[in-house]
mmCIF file of C-alpha atoms and ligand atoms in Angstrom:
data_model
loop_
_atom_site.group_PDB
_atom_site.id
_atom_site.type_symbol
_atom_site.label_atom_id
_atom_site.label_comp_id
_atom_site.label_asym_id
_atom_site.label_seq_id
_atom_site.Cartn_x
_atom_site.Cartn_y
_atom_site.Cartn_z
ATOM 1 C CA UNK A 209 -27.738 -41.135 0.211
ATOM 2 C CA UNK A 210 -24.700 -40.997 2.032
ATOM 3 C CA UNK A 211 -22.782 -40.836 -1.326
ATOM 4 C CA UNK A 212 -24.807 -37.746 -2.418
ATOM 5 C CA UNK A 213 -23.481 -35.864 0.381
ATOM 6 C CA UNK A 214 -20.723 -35.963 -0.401
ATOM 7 C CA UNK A 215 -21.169 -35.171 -4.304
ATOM 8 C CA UNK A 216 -23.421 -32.925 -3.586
ATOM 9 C CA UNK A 217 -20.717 -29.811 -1.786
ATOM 10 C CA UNK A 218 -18.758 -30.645 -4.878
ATOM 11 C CA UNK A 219 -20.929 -29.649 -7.161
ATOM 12 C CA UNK A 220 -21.716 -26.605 -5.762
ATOM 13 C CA UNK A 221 -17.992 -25.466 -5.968
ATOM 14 C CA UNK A 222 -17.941 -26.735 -9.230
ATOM 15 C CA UNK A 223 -20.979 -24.537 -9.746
ATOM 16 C CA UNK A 224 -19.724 -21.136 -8.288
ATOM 17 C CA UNK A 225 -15.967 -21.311 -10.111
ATOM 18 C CA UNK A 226 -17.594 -21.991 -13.587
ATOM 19 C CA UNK A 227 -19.555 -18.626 -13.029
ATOM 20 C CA UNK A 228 -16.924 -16.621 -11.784
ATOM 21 C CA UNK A 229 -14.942 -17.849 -14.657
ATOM 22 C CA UNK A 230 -18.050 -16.916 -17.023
ATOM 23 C CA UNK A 231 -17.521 -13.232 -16.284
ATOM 24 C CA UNK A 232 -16.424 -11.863 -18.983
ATOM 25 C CA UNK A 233 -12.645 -10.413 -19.040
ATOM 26 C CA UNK A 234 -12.236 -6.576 -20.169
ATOM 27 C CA UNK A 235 -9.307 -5.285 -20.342
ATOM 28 C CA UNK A 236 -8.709 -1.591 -21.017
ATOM 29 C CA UNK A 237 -5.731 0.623 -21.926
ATOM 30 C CA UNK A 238 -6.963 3.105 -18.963
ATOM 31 C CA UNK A 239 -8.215 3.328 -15.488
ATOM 32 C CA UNK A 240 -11.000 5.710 -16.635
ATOM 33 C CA UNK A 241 -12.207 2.930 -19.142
ATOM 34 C CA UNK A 242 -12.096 0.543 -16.602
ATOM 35 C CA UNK A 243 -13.920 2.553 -14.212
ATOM 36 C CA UNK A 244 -17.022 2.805 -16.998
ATOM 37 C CA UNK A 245 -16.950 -0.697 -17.790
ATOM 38 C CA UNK A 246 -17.097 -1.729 -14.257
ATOM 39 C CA UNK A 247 -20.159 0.812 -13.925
ATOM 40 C CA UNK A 248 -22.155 -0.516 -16.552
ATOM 41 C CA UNK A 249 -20.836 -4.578 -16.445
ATOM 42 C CA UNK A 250 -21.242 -4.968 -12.424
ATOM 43 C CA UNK A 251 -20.800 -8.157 -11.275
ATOM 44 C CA UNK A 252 -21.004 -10.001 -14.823
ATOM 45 C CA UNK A 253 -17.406 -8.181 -15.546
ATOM 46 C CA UNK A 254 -13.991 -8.729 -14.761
ATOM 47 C CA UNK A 255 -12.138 -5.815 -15.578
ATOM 48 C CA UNK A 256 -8.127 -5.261 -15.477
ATOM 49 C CA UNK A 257 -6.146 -1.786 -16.779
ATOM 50 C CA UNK A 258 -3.348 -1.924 -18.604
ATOM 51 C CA UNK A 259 -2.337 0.971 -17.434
ATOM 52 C CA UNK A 260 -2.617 2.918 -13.715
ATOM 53 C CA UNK A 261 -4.177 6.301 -13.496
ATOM 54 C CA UNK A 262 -1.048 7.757 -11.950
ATOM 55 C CA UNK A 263 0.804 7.985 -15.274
ATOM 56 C CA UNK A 264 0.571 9.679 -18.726
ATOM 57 C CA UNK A 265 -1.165 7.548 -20.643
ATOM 58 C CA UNK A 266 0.341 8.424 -24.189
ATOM 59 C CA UNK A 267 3.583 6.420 -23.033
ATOM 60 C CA UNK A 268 3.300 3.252 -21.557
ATOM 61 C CA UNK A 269 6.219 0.051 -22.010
ATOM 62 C CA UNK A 270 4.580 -3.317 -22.657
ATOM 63 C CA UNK A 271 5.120 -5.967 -19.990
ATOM 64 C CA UNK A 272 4.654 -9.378 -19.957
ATOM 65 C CA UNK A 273 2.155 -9.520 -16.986
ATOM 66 C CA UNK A 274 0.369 -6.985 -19.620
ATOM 67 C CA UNK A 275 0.692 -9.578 -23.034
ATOM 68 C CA UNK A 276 -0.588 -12.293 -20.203
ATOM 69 C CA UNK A 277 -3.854 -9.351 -19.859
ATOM 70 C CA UNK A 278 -4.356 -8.971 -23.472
ATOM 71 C CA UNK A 279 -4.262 -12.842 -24.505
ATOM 72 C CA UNK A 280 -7.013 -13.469 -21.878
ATOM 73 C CA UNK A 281 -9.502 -10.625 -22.898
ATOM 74 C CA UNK A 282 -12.719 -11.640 -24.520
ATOM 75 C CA UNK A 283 -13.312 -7.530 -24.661
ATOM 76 C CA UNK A 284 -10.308 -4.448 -25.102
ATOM 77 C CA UNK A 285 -11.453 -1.008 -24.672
ATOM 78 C CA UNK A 286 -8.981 1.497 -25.828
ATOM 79 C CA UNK A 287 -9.219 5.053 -26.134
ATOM 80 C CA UNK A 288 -7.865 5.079 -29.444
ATOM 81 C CA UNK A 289 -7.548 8.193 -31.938
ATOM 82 C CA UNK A 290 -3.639 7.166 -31.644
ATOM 83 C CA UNK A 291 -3.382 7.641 -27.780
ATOM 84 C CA UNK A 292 -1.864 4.413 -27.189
ATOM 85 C CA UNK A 293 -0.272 4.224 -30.652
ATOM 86 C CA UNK A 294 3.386 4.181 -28.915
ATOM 87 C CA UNK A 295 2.745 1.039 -26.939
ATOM 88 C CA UNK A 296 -0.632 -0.755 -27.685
ATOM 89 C CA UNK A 297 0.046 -2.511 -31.727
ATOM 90 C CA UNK A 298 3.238 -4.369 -30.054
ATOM 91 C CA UNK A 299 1.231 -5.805 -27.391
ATOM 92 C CA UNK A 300 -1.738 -6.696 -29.203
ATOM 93 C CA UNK A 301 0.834 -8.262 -31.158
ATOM 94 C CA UNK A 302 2.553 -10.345 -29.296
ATOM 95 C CA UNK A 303 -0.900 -11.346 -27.159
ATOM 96 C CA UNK A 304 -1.953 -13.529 -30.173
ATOM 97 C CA UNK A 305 -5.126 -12.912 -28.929
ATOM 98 C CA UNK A 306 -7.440 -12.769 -32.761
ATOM 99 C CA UNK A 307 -10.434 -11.999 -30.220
ATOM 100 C CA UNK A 308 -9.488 -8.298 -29.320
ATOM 101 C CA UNK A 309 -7.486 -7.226 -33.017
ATOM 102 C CA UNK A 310 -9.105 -4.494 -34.297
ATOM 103 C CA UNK A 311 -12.323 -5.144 -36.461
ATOM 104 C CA UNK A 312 -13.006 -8.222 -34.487
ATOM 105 C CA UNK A 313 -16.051 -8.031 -31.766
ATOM 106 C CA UNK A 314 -13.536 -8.235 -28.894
ATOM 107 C CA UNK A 315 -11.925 -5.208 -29.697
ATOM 108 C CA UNK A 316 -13.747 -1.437 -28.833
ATOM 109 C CA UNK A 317 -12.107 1.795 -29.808
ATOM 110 C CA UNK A 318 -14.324 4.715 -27.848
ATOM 111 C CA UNK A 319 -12.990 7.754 -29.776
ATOM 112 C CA UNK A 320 -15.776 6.149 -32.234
ATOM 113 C CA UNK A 321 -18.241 6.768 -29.708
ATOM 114 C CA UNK A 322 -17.978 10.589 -29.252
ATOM 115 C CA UNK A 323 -17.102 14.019 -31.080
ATOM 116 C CA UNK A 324 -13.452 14.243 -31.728
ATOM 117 C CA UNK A 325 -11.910 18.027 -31.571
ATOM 118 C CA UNK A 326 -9.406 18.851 -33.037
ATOM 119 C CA UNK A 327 -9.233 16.515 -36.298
ATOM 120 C CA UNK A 328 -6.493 17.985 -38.799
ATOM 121 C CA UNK A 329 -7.527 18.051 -42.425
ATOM 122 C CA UNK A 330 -4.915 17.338 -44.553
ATOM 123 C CA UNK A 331 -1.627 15.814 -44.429
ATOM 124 C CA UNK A 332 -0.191 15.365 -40.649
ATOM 125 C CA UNK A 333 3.317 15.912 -40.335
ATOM 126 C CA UNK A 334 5.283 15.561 -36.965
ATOM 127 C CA UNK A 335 6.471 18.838 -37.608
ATOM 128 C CA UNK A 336 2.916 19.868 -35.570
ATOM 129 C CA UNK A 337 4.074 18.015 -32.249
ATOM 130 C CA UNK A 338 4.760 14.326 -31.536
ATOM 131 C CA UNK A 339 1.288 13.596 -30.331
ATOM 132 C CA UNK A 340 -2.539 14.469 -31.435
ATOM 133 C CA UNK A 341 -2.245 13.152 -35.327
ATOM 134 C CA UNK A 342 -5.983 11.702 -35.007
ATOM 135 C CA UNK A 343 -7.356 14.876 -33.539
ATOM 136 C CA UNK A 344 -7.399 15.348 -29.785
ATOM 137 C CA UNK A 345 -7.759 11.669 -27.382
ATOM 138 C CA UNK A 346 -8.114 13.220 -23.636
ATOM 139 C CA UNK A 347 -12.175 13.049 -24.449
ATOM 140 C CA UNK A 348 -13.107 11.068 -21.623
ATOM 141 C CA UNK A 349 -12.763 14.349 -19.665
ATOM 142 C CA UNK A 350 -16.012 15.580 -20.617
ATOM 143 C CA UNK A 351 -18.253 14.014 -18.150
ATOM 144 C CA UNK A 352 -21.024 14.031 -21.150
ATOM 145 C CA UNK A 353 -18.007 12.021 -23.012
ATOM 146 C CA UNK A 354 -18.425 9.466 -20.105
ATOM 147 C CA UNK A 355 -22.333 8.616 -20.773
ATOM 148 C CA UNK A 356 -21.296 7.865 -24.785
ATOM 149 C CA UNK A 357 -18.594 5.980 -23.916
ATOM 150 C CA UNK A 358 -20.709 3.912 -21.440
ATOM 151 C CA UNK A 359 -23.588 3.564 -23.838
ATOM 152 C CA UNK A 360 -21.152 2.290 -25.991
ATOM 153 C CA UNK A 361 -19.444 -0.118 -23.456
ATOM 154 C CA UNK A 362 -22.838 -1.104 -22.250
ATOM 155 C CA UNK A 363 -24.104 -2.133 -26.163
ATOM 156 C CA UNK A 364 -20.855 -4.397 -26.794
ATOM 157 C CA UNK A 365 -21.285 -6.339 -23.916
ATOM 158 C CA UNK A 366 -24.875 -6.783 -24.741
ATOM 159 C CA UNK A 367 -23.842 -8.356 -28.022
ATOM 160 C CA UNK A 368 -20.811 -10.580 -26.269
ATOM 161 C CA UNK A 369 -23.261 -11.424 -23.537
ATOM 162 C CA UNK A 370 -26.831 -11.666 -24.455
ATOM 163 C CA UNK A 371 -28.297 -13.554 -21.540
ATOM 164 C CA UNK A 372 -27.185 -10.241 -19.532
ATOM 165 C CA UNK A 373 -28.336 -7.660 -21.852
ATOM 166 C CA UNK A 374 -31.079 -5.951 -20.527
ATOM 167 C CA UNK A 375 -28.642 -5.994 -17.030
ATOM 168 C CA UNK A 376 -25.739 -3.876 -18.889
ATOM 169 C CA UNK A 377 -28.588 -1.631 -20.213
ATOM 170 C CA UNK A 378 -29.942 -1.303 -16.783
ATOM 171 C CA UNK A 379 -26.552 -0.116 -15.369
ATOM 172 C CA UNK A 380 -26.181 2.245 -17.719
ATOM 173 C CA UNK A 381 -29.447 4.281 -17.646
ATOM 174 C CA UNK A 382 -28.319 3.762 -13.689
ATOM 175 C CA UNK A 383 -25.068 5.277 -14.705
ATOM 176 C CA UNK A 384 -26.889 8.386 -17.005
ATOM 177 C CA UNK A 385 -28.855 9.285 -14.394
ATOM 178 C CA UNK A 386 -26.326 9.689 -11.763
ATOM 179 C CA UNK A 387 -24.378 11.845 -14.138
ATOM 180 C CA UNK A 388 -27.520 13.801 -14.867
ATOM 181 C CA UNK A 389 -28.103 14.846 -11.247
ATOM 182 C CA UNK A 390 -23.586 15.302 -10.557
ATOM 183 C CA UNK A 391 -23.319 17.786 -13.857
ATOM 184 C CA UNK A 392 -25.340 21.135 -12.871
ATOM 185 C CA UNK A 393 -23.461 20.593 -9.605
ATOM 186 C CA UNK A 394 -20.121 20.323 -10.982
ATOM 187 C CA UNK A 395 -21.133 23.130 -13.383
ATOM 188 C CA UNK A 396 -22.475 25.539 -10.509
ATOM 189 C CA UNK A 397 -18.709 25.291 -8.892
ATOM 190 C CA UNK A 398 -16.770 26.047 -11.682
ATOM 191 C CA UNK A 399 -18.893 29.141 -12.948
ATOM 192 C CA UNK A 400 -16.742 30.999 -11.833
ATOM 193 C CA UNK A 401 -14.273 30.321 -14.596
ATOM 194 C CA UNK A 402 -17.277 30.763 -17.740
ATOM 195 C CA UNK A 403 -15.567 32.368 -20.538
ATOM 196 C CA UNK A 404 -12.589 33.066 -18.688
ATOM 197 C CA UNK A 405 -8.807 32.622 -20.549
ATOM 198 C CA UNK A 406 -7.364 29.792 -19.291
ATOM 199 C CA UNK A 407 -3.032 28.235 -19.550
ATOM 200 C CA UNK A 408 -2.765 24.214 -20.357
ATOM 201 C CA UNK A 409 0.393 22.644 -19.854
ATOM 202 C CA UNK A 410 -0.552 20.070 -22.820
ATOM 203 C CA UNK A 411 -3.938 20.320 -25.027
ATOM 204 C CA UNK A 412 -5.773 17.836 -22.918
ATOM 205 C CA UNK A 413 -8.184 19.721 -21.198
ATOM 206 C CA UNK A 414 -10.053 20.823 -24.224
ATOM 207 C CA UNK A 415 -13.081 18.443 -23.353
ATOM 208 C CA UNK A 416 -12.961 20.130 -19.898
ATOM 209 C CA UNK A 417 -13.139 23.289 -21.132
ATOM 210 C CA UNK A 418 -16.190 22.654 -23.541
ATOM 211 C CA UNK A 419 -17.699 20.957 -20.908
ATOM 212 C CA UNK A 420 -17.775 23.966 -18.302
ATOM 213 C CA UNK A 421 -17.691 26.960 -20.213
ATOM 214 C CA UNK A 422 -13.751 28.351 -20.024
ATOM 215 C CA UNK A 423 -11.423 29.468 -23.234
ATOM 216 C CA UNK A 424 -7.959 27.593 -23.616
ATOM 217 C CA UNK A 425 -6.169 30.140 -25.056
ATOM 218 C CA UNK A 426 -2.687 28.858 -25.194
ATOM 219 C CA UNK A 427 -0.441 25.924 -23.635
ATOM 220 C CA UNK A 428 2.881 25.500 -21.889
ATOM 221 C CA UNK A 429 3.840 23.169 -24.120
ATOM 222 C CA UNK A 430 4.927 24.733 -27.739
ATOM 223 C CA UNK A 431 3.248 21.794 -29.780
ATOM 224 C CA UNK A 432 1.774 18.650 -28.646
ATOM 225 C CA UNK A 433 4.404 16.160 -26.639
ATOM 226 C CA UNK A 434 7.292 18.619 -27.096
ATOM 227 C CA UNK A 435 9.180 20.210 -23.962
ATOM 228 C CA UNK A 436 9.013 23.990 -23.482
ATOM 229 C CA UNK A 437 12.023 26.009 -23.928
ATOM 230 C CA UNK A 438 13.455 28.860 -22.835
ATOM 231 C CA UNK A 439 12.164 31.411 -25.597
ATOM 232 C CA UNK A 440 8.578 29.417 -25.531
ATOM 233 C CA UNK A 441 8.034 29.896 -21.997
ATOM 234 C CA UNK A 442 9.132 33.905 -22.441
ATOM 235 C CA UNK A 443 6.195 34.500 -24.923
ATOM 236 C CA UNK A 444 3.935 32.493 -22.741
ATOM 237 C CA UNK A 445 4.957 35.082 -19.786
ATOM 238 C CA UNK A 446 4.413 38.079 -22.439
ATOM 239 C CA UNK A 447 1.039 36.897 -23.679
ATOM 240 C CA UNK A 448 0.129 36.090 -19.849
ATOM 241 C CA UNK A 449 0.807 39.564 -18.740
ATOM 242 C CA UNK A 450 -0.420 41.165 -21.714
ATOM 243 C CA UNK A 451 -4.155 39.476 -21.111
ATOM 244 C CA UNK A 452 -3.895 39.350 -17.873
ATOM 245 C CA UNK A 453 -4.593 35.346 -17.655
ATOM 246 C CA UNK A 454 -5.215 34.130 -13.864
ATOM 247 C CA UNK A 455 -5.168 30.424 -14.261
ATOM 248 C CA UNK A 456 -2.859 27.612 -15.687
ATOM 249 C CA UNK A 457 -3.851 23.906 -15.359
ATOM 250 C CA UNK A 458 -2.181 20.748 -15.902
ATOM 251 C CA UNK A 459 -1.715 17.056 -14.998
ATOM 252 C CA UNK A 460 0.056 15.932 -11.981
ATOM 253 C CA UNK A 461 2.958 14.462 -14.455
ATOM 254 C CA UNK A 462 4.310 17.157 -16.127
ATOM 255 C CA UNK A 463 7.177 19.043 -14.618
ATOM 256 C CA UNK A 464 6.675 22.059 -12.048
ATOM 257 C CA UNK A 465 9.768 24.269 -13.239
ATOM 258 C CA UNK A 466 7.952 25.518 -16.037
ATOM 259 C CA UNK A 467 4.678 26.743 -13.853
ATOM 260 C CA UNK A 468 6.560 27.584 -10.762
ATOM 261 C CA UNK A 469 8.422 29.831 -13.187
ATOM 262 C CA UNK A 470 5.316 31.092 -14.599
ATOM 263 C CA UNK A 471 3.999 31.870 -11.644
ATOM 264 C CA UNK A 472 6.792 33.354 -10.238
ATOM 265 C CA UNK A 473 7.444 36.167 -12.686
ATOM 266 C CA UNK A 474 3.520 36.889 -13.693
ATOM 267 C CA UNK A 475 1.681 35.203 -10.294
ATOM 268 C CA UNK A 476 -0.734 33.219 -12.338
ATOM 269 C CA UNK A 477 -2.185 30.366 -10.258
ATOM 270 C CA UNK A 478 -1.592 26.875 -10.887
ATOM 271 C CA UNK A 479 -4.229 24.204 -10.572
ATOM 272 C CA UNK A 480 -2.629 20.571 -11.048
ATOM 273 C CA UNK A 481 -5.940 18.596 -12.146
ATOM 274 C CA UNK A 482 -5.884 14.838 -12.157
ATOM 275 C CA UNK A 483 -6.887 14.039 -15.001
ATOM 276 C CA UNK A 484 -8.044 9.860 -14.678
ATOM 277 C CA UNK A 485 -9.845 7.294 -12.346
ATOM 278 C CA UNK A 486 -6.426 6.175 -10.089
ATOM 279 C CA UNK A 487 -4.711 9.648 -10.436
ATOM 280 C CA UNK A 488 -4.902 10.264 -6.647
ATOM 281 C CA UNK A 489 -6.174 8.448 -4.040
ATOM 282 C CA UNK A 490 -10.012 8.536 -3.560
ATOM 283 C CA UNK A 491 -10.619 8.549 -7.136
ATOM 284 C CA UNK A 492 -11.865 4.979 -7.523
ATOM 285 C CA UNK A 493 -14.872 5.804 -10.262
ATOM 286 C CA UNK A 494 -16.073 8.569 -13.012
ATOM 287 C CA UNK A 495 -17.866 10.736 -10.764
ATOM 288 C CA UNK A 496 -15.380 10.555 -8.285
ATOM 289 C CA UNK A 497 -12.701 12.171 -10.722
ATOM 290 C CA UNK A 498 -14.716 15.319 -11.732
ATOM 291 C CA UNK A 499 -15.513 15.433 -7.897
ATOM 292 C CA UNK A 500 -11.725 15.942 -7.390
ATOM 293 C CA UNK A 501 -10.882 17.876 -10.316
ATOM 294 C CA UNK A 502 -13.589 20.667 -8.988
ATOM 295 C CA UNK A 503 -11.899 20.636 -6.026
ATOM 296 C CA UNK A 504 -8.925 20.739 -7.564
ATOM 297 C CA UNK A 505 -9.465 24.146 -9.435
ATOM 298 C CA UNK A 506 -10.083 25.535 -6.048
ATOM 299 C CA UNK A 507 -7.143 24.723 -4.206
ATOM 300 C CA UNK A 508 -3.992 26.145 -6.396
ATOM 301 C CA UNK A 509 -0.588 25.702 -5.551
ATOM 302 C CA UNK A 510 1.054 28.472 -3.948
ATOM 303 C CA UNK A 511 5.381 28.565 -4.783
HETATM 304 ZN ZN1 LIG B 48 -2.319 14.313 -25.330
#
């Protein structure tokens, strides 16, 4: 009796670390994947970003705390449609890691789970900017986006993890709903922009702009991933004036010259949107981020 005291503690530990080590590891290119696959994996999840939410996420350099992430995943979610093509093939690489290679069940590419815009027919040349080759990637901000990429999050695990299933499914109609009651909210605040012309600094807000009803009509950038210059930025100003276009948005990690400058010389307002999960502080899931980018659009920058 006395003996099985004793055991007894011990196998409870033993009991709790062999679930905890059960959960199963995701790993995600993204803070805004990570935030979905926590939402819909709960406490059956582990999930680790390769990248934080603070930084552009077409560039990224591959560490080895991040090859360490990789070789341990049973499930990588990327955003794919050549968003991480710069950084993610040499780390999957080197992470030796046959689990999450592409094709294998480990390994989930959500730009198959929505509608890409801006797909190129015909040959791609980087003559048409350095980034974008696949069609547009920055998808995940339309919050509609975010309940297919769930869905889609939510189904995989179900397969890697049957016994928890009907649990991922759960979270996710959990997940829909939540987003079902935020939209006409979100919506109702920005209707102020519908059909209104609107500046990007780089063609990411796209999904934004479908999403609530405003017209990108041109970008600070002169193609995709390439630096304004001088004579860019002067037929920007032109076309600004000329159509009398009130609002320019763009990610908190672009330069300011450029819209300073802009707004300087035409007094267009500048909304610096931040555009993942992590970007600022406070934005710690999905609906948190279109939360802040609302509130975002209403507080421009003044120079
Ligand atoms: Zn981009």
């Amino acid at each position: 009796m006395n003996r099985l005291r004793h055991v007894l503690p011990g196998l409870l530990l033993l009991t709790v670390s062999v679930t905890s080590h059960a959960a199963i590891q995701i790993v995600t290119t993204t803070q805004d994947l990570a935030a979905l696959a926590e939402a819909v994996g709960g406490e059956y999840v582990k999930v680790q970003s390769l990248t934080p939410g603070t930084r552009d996420p077409h560039f990224a350099v591959a560490k080895p705390s991040m090859i360490r992430k990789v070789f341990r995943a049973d499930l990588l979610l990327i955003i794919g449609a050549d968003m991480e093509i710069g950084w993610l093939p040499p780390l999957l690489q080197s992470a030796r890691n046959a689990r999450v290679q592409p094709g294998n069940s480990g390994h989930l590419d959500l730009s198959s789970a929505v509608p890409i815009l801006g797909k190129r027919s015909g040959p791609v040349s980087r003559a048409m900017g350095d980034v974008h080759a696949k069609g547009n990637p920055h998808y995940w901000l339309d919050p509609r986006n975010g309940v297919h990429m769930a869905r889609a999050i939510a189904a995989r695990l179900g397969e890697l993890d049957p016994e928890h299933a009907a649990s991922y499914e759960q979270r996710f109609q959990a997940f829909e709903q939540t987003m079902d009651n935020k939209l006409p909210g979100w919506r109702a605040e920005l209707a102020y922009l519908d059909s209104k012309p609107v500046i990007a600094y780089h063609t990411s807000f796209v999904y934004l702009a479908d999403a609530f009803g405003f017209r990108i009509v041109d970008e600070v950038e002169p193609k995709p991933g390439i630096a304004p210059s001088a004579a860019s930025l002067s037929s920007l100003l032109t076309r600004i004036k000329a159509e009398n276009i009130g609002i320019l948005i763009m990610e908190p990690y672009y330069e300011r010259r450029s819209a300073r400058y802009l707004n300087e010389q035409t007094g267009i307002n500048v909304a610096v949107l931040p555009q993942s999960v992590g970007a600022q502080k406070g934005i710690d899931n999905y609906f948190d981020l279109f939360d802040a980018i609302v509130a975002a659009f209403k507080n421009v920058e003044e120079y």
